[in-house]
């Protein structure tokens, strides 16, 4: 997990919306390409869902991670 991952999850949570890497890029200091890569990793970890091509939303696991109920070390064990 990176600082960008936390920022992505926080932005998805705060907005309550399904967002694209482009929209996330406008609202964070990260490039669209980098965010696309990180979103893929977050989807693999079950923290975000890819709901359509290039559109993502946070999952219950993502919310649990932000709330401290799910640790990054727990995610590594699941992989």
Short mmCIF file of N, CA, C and O in Angstrom, two decimals:
data_model
loop_
_atom_site.label_atom_id
_atom_site.label_comp_id
_atom_site.label_asym_id
_atom_site.label_seq_id
_atom_site.Cartn_x
_atom_site.Cartn_y
_atom_site.Cartn_z
N UNK A 1 0.84 -1.18 0.00
CA UNK A 1 0.00 0.00 0.00
C UNK A 1 0.89 1.24 0.00
O UNK A 1 1.88 1.30 0.70
N UNK A 2 0.47 2.21 -0.80
CA UNK A 2 1.24 3.45 -0.91
C UNK A 2 0.40 4.62 -0.43
O UNK A 2 -0.81 4.50 -0.21
N UNK A 3 1.04 5.77 -0.31
CA UNK A 3 0.33 6.99 0.04
C UNK A 3 -0.75 7.29 -1.01
O UNK A 3 -1.85 7.72 -0.68
N UNK A 4 -0.44 7.02 -2.26
CA UNK A 4 -1.40 7.23 -3.34
C UNK A 4 -2.62 6.33 -3.16
O UNK A 4 -3.76 6.75 -3.42
N UNK A 5 -2.40 5.09 -2.71
CA UNK A 5 -3.52 4.17 -2.49
C UNK A 5 -4.48 4.74 -1.45
O UNK A 5 -5.70 4.72 -1.64
N UNK A 6 -3.92 5.26 -0.37
CA UNK A 6 -4.77 5.87 0.66
C UNK A 6 -5.54 7.05 0.09
O UNK A 6 -6.73 7.21 0.35
N UNK A 7 -4.86 7.87 -0.69
CA UNK A 7 -5.51 9.04 -1.29
C UNK A 7 -6.63 8.63 -2.25
O UNK A 7 -7.69 9.25 -2.28
N UNK A 8 -6.40 7.60 -3.04
CA UNK A 8 -7.43 7.09 -3.95
C UNK A 8 -8.65 6.64 -3.16
O UNK A 8 -9.78 7.03 -3.48
N UNK A 9 -8.42 5.82 -2.15
CA UNK A 9 -9.54 5.30 -1.36
C UNK A 9 -10.28 6.43 -0.64
O UNK A 9 -11.51 6.43 -0.58
N UNK A 10 -9.54 7.39 -0.12
CA UNK A 10 -10.17 8.53 0.55
C UNK A 10 -11.01 9.35 -0.42
O UNK A 10 -12.12 9.77 -0.09
N UNK A 11 -10.50 9.57 -1.62
CA UNK A 11 -11.23 10.35 -2.62
C UNK A 11 -12.49 9.62 -3.06
O UNK A 11 -13.56 10.23 -3.19
N UNK A 12 -12.39 8.32 -3.26
CA UNK A 12 -13.58 7.53 -3.61
C UNK A 12 -14.61 7.57 -2.49
O UNK A 12 -15.81 7.71 -2.74
N UNK A 13 -14.16 7.48 -1.25
CA UNK A 13 -15.06 7.52 -0.11
C UNK A 13 -15.71 8.90 0.03
O UNK A 13 -16.92 9.01 0.17
N UNK A 14 -14.90 9.94 -0.02
CA UNK A 14 -15.41 11.29 0.17
C UNK A 14 -16.42 11.67 -0.91
O UNK A 14 -17.40 12.36 -0.63
N UNK A 15 -16.18 11.22 -2.13
CA UNK A 15 -17.08 11.58 -3.22
C UNK A 15 -18.35 10.74 -3.21
O UNK A 15 -19.42 11.21 -3.62
N UNK A 16 -18.23 9.48 -2.76
CA UNK A 16 -19.36 8.58 -2.82
C UNK A 16 -19.75 8.20 -4.24
O UNK A 16 -20.83 7.68 -4.49
N UNK A 17 -18.84 8.44 -5.19
CA UNK A 17 -19.11 8.23 -6.60
C UNK A 17 -18.23 7.13 -7.19
O UNK A 17 -17.22 6.75 -6.62
N UNK A 18 -18.63 6.67 -8.36
CA UNK A 18 -17.80 5.81 -9.18
C UNK A 18 -16.95 6.74 -10.04
O UNK A 18 -17.49 7.60 -10.73
N UNK A 19 -15.62 6.61 -9.96
CA UNK A 19 -14.72 7.55 -10.62
C UNK A 19 -13.74 6.86 -11.56
O UNK A 19 -13.42 5.70 -11.39
N UNK A 20 -13.25 7.64 -12.52
CA UNK A 20 -12.24 7.17 -13.46
C UNK A 20 -10.87 7.65 -13.01
O UNK A 20 -10.76 8.60 -12.23
N UNK A 21 -9.81 7.02 -13.53
CA UNK A 21 -8.46 7.51 -13.23
C UNK A 21 -8.29 8.98 -13.63
O UNK A 21 -7.60 9.74 -12.94
N UNK A 22 -8.93 9.40 -14.71
CA UNK A 22 -8.82 10.81 -15.15
C UNK A 22 -9.40 11.75 -14.11
O UNK A 22 -8.79 12.76 -13.75
N UNK A 23 -10.58 11.44 -13.60
CA UNK A 23 -11.22 12.29 -12.59
C UNK A 23 -10.39 12.27 -11.30
O UNK A 23 -10.19 13.30 -10.67
N UNK A 24 -9.91 11.10 -10.92
CA UNK A 24 -9.05 11.01 -9.73
C UNK A 24 -7.78 11.84 -9.91
O UNK A 24 -7.32 12.49 -8.98
N UNK A 25 -7.23 11.83 -11.11
CA UNK A 25 -6.01 12.59 -11.39
C UNK A 25 -6.24 14.09 -11.21
O UNK A 25 -5.39 14.79 -10.66
N UNK A 26 -7.39 14.57 -11.65
CA UNK A 26 -7.72 15.99 -11.51
C UNK A 26 -7.83 16.37 -10.03
O UNK A 26 -7.50 17.50 -9.66
N UNK A 27 -8.25 15.42 -9.21
CA UNK A 27 -8.50 15.71 -7.80
C UNK A 27 -7.37 15.29 -6.86
O UNK A 27 -7.50 15.42 -5.64
N UNK A 28 -6.30 14.76 -7.43
CA UNK A 28 -5.12 14.39 -6.64
C UNK A 28 -3.88 14.90 -7.39
O UNK A 28 -4.00 15.48 -8.46
N UNK A 29 -2.74 14.67 -6.84
CA UNK A 29 -1.49 15.11 -7.48
C UNK A 29 -0.79 13.97 -8.22
O UNK A 29 0.42 13.99 -8.37
N UNK A 30 -1.55 13.00 -8.68
CA UNK A 30 -0.98 11.84 -9.36
C UNK A 30 -1.43 11.80 -10.81
O UNK A 30 -2.53 12.23 -11.14
N UNK A 31 -0.59 11.23 -11.67
CA UNK A 31 -0.93 11.15 -13.10
C UNK A 31 -2.00 10.07 -13.33
O UNK A 31 -2.14 9.14 -12.55
N UNK A 32 -2.72 10.22 -14.41
CA UNK A 32 -3.76 9.25 -14.76
C UNK A 32 -3.15 7.86 -14.95
O UNK A 32 -3.72 6.86 -14.51
N UNK A 33 -2.00 7.79 -15.60
CA UNK A 33 -1.35 6.50 -15.83
C UNK A 33 -0.99 5.82 -14.50
O UNK A 33 -1.24 4.62 -14.32
N UNK A 34 -0.40 6.57 -13.58
CA UNK A 34 -0.02 6.01 -12.28
C UNK A 34 -1.27 5.54 -11.53
O UNK A 34 -1.28 4.46 -10.94
N UNK A 35 -2.32 6.34 -11.56
CA UNK A 35 -3.55 5.97 -10.87
C UNK A 35 -4.17 4.72 -11.47
O UNK A 35 -4.70 3.87 -10.75
N UNK A 36 -4.10 4.58 -12.79
CA UNK A 36 -4.62 3.37 -13.42
C UNK A 36 -3.90 2.14 -12.92
O UNK A 36 -4.52 1.10 -12.63
N UNK A 37 -2.59 2.25 -12.78
CA UNK A 37 -1.78 1.14 -12.26
C UNK A 37 -2.17 0.82 -10.83
O UNK A 37 -2.38 -0.34 -10.47
N UNK A 38 -2.27 1.84 -10.00
CA UNK A 38 -2.62 1.63 -8.60
C UNK A 38 -4.03 1.09 -8.44
O UNK A 38 -4.28 0.23 -7.59
N UNK A 39 -4.97 1.57 -9.25
CA UNK A 39 -6.34 1.07 -9.17
C UNK A 39 -6.40 -0.42 -9.51
O UNK A 39 -7.17 -1.17 -8.91
N UNK A 40 -5.57 -0.86 -10.45
CA UNK A 40 -5.49 -2.28 -10.76
C UNK A 40 -5.03 -3.08 -9.55
O UNK A 40 -5.57 -4.16 -9.25
N UNK A 41 -4.04 -2.56 -8.85
CA UNK A 41 -3.53 -3.23 -7.64
C UNK A 41 -4.60 -3.26 -6.55
O UNK A 41 -4.78 -4.26 -5.85
N UNK A 42 -5.30 -2.12 -6.38
CA UNK A 42 -6.35 -2.05 -5.38
C UNK A 42 -7.50 -2.99 -5.71
O UNK A 42 -8.09 -3.60 -4.81
N UNK A 43 -7.81 -3.12 -6.98
CA UNK A 43 -8.86 -4.06 -7.41
C UNK A 43 -8.43 -5.49 -7.11
O UNK A 43 -9.22 -6.30 -6.62
N UNK A 44 -7.16 -5.82 -7.39
CA UNK A 44 -6.64 -7.16 -7.10
C UNK A 44 -6.73 -7.48 -5.61
O UNK A 44 -6.94 -8.63 -5.23
N UNK A 45 -6.55 -6.45 -4.77
CA UNK A 45 -6.61 -6.63 -3.32
C UNK A 45 -8.04 -6.59 -2.79
O UNK A 45 -8.26 -6.79 -1.60
N UNK A 46 -9.01 -6.31 -3.66
CA UNK A 46 -10.41 -6.28 -3.23
C UNK A 46 -10.85 -4.99 -2.56
O UNK A 46 -11.89 -4.94 -1.93
N UNK A 47 -10.03 -3.94 -2.70
CA UNK A 47 -10.35 -2.67 -2.05
C UNK A 47 -11.21 -1.76 -2.92
O UNK A 47 -11.88 -0.86 -2.42
N UNK A 48 -11.15 -1.97 -4.22
CA UNK A 48 -12.03 -1.25 -5.16
C UNK A 48 -12.60 -2.26 -6.14
O UNK A 48 -12.02 -3.33 -6.36
N UNK A 49 -13.73 -1.90 -6.70
CA UNK A 49 -14.35 -2.71 -7.76
C UNK A 49 -14.25 -1.94 -9.06
O UNK A 49 -14.48 -0.72 -9.10
N UNK A 50 -13.92 -2.66 -10.12
CA UNK A 50 -13.97 -2.09 -11.47
C UNK A 50 -15.39 -2.34 -11.97
O UNK A 50 -15.75 -3.47 -12.29
N UNK A 51 -16.20 -1.29 -12.02
CA UNK A 51 -17.61 -1.46 -12.36
C UNK A 51 -17.87 -1.40 -13.86
O UNK A 51 -18.90 -1.86 -14.33
N UNK A 52 -16.94 -0.83 -14.58
CA UNK A 52 -17.00 -0.73 -16.04
C UNK A 52 -15.60 -0.38 -16.49
O UNK A 52 -14.72 -0.09 -15.67
N UNK A 53 -15.38 -0.38 -17.77
CA UNK A 53 -14.04 -0.04 -18.28
C UNK A 53 -13.64 1.35 -17.78
O UNK A 53 -14.28 2.34 -18.10
N UNK A 54 -12.61 1.38 -16.95
CA UNK A 54 -12.07 2.65 -16.47
C UNK A 54 -12.89 3.34 -15.39
O UNK A 54 -12.67 4.50 -15.10
N UNK A 55 -13.81 2.63 -14.75
CA UNK A 55 -14.61 3.21 -13.68
C UNK A 55 -14.51 2.34 -12.43
O UNK A 55 -14.69 1.13 -12.50
N UNK A 56 -14.25 2.99 -11.30
CA UNK A 56 -13.99 2.27 -10.05
C UNK A 56 -14.79 2.87 -8.90
O UNK A 56 -15.07 4.06 -8.87
N UNK A 57 -15.11 1.99 -7.94
CA UNK A 57 -15.72 2.43 -6.68
C UNK A 57 -15.10 1.64 -5.54
O UNK A 57 -14.61 0.53 -5.73
N UNK A 58 -15.15 2.21 -4.37
CA UNK A 58 -14.58 1.57 -3.19
C UNK A 58 -15.49 0.43 -2.72
O UNK A 58 -16.70 0.51 -2.86
N UNK A 59 -14.88 -0.61 -2.18
CA UNK A 59 -15.63 -1.77 -1.66
C UNK A 59 -15.74 -1.67 -0.13
O UNK A 59 -15.13 -0.80 0.50
N UNK A 60 -16.47 -2.61 0.44
CA UNK A 60 -16.54 -2.69 1.90
C UNK A 60 -15.16 -2.94 2.50
O UNK A 60 -14.83 -2.40 3.55
N UNK A 61 -14.34 -3.75 1.81
CA UNK A 61 -12.96 -3.99 2.28
C UNK A 61 -12.17 -2.67 2.25
O UNK A 61 -11.35 -2.42 3.14
N UNK A 62 -12.38 -1.87 1.22
CA UNK A 62 -11.71 -0.57 1.14
C UNK A 62 -12.09 0.33 2.29
O UNK A 62 -11.24 1.00 2.89
N UNK A 63 -13.37 0.36 2.62
CA UNK A 63 -13.83 1.15 3.77
C UNK A 63 -13.22 0.62 5.06
O UNK A 63 -12.77 1.40 5.91
N UNK A 64 -13.18 -0.71 5.21
CA UNK A 64 -12.59 -1.32 6.41
C UNK A 64 -11.12 -0.95 6.53
O UNK A 64 -10.64 -0.66 7.64
N UNK A 65 -10.39 -0.94 5.41
CA UNK A 65 -8.98 -0.56 5.44
C UNK A 65 -8.84 0.89 5.92
O UNK A 65 -8.01 1.18 6.80
N UNK A 66 -9.64 1.79 5.37
CA UNK A 66 -9.55 3.20 5.79
C UNK A 66 -9.90 3.39 7.26
O UNK A 66 -9.34 4.27 7.92
N UNK A 67 -10.82 2.59 7.77
CA UNK A 67 -11.24 2.71 9.16
C UNK A 67 -10.27 2.01 10.12
O UNK A 67 -10.44 2.08 11.33
N UNK A 68 -9.27 1.32 9.57
CA UNK A 68 -8.29 0.64 10.41
C UNK A 68 -8.71 -0.75 10.83
O UNK A 68 -8.04 -1.38 11.65
N UNK A 69 -9.82 -1.24 10.28
CA UNK A 69 -10.29 -2.58 10.62
C UNK A 69 -9.63 -3.66 9.77
O UNK A 69 -9.79 -4.85 10.06
N UNK A 70 -8.94 -3.27 8.73
CA UNK A 70 -8.23 -4.18 7.84
C UNK A 70 -6.85 -3.60 7.61
O UNK A 70 -6.72 -2.46 7.17
N UNK A 71 -5.82 -4.36 7.92
CA UNK A 71 -4.44 -3.89 7.81
C UNK A 71 -3.83 -4.27 6.47
O UNK A 71 -4.21 -5.28 5.87
N UNK A 72 -2.87 -3.49 6.03
CA UNK A 72 -2.16 -3.80 4.78
C UNK A 72 -1.52 -5.17 4.86
O UNK A 72 -1.50 -5.90 3.86
N UNK A 73 -1.02 -5.54 6.01
CA UNK A 73 -0.40 -6.87 6.17
C UNK A 73 -1.43 -7.97 5.97
O UNK A 73 -1.10 -9.05 5.47
N UNK A 74 -2.69 -7.73 6.32
CA UNK A 74 -3.75 -8.71 6.08
C UNK A 74 -3.99 -8.88 4.58
O UNK A 74 -4.27 -9.98 4.12
N UNK A 75 -3.89 -7.80 3.83
CA UNK A 75 -4.07 -7.86 2.38
C UNK A 75 -2.98 -8.69 1.73
O UNK A 75 -3.25 -9.45 0.81
N UNK A 76 -1.75 -8.54 2.20
CA UNK A 76 -0.63 -9.28 1.62
C UNK A 76 -0.80 -10.77 1.85
O UNK A 76 -0.44 -11.58 1.00
N UNK A 77 -1.38 -11.16 2.97
CA UNK A 77 -1.60 -12.57 3.28
C UNK A 77 -2.64 -13.17 2.35
O UNK A 77 -2.58 -14.33 2.00
N UNK A 78 -3.64 -12.34 1.94
CA UNK A 78 -4.71 -12.82 1.07
C UNK A 78 -4.26 -13.01 -0.35
O UNK A 78 -4.84 -13.76 -1.10
N UNK A 79 -3.21 -12.31 -0.78
CA UNK A 79 -2.71 -12.41 -2.15
C UNK A 79 -2.07 -13.72 -2.36
O UNK A 79 -2.00 -14.65 -2.64
#
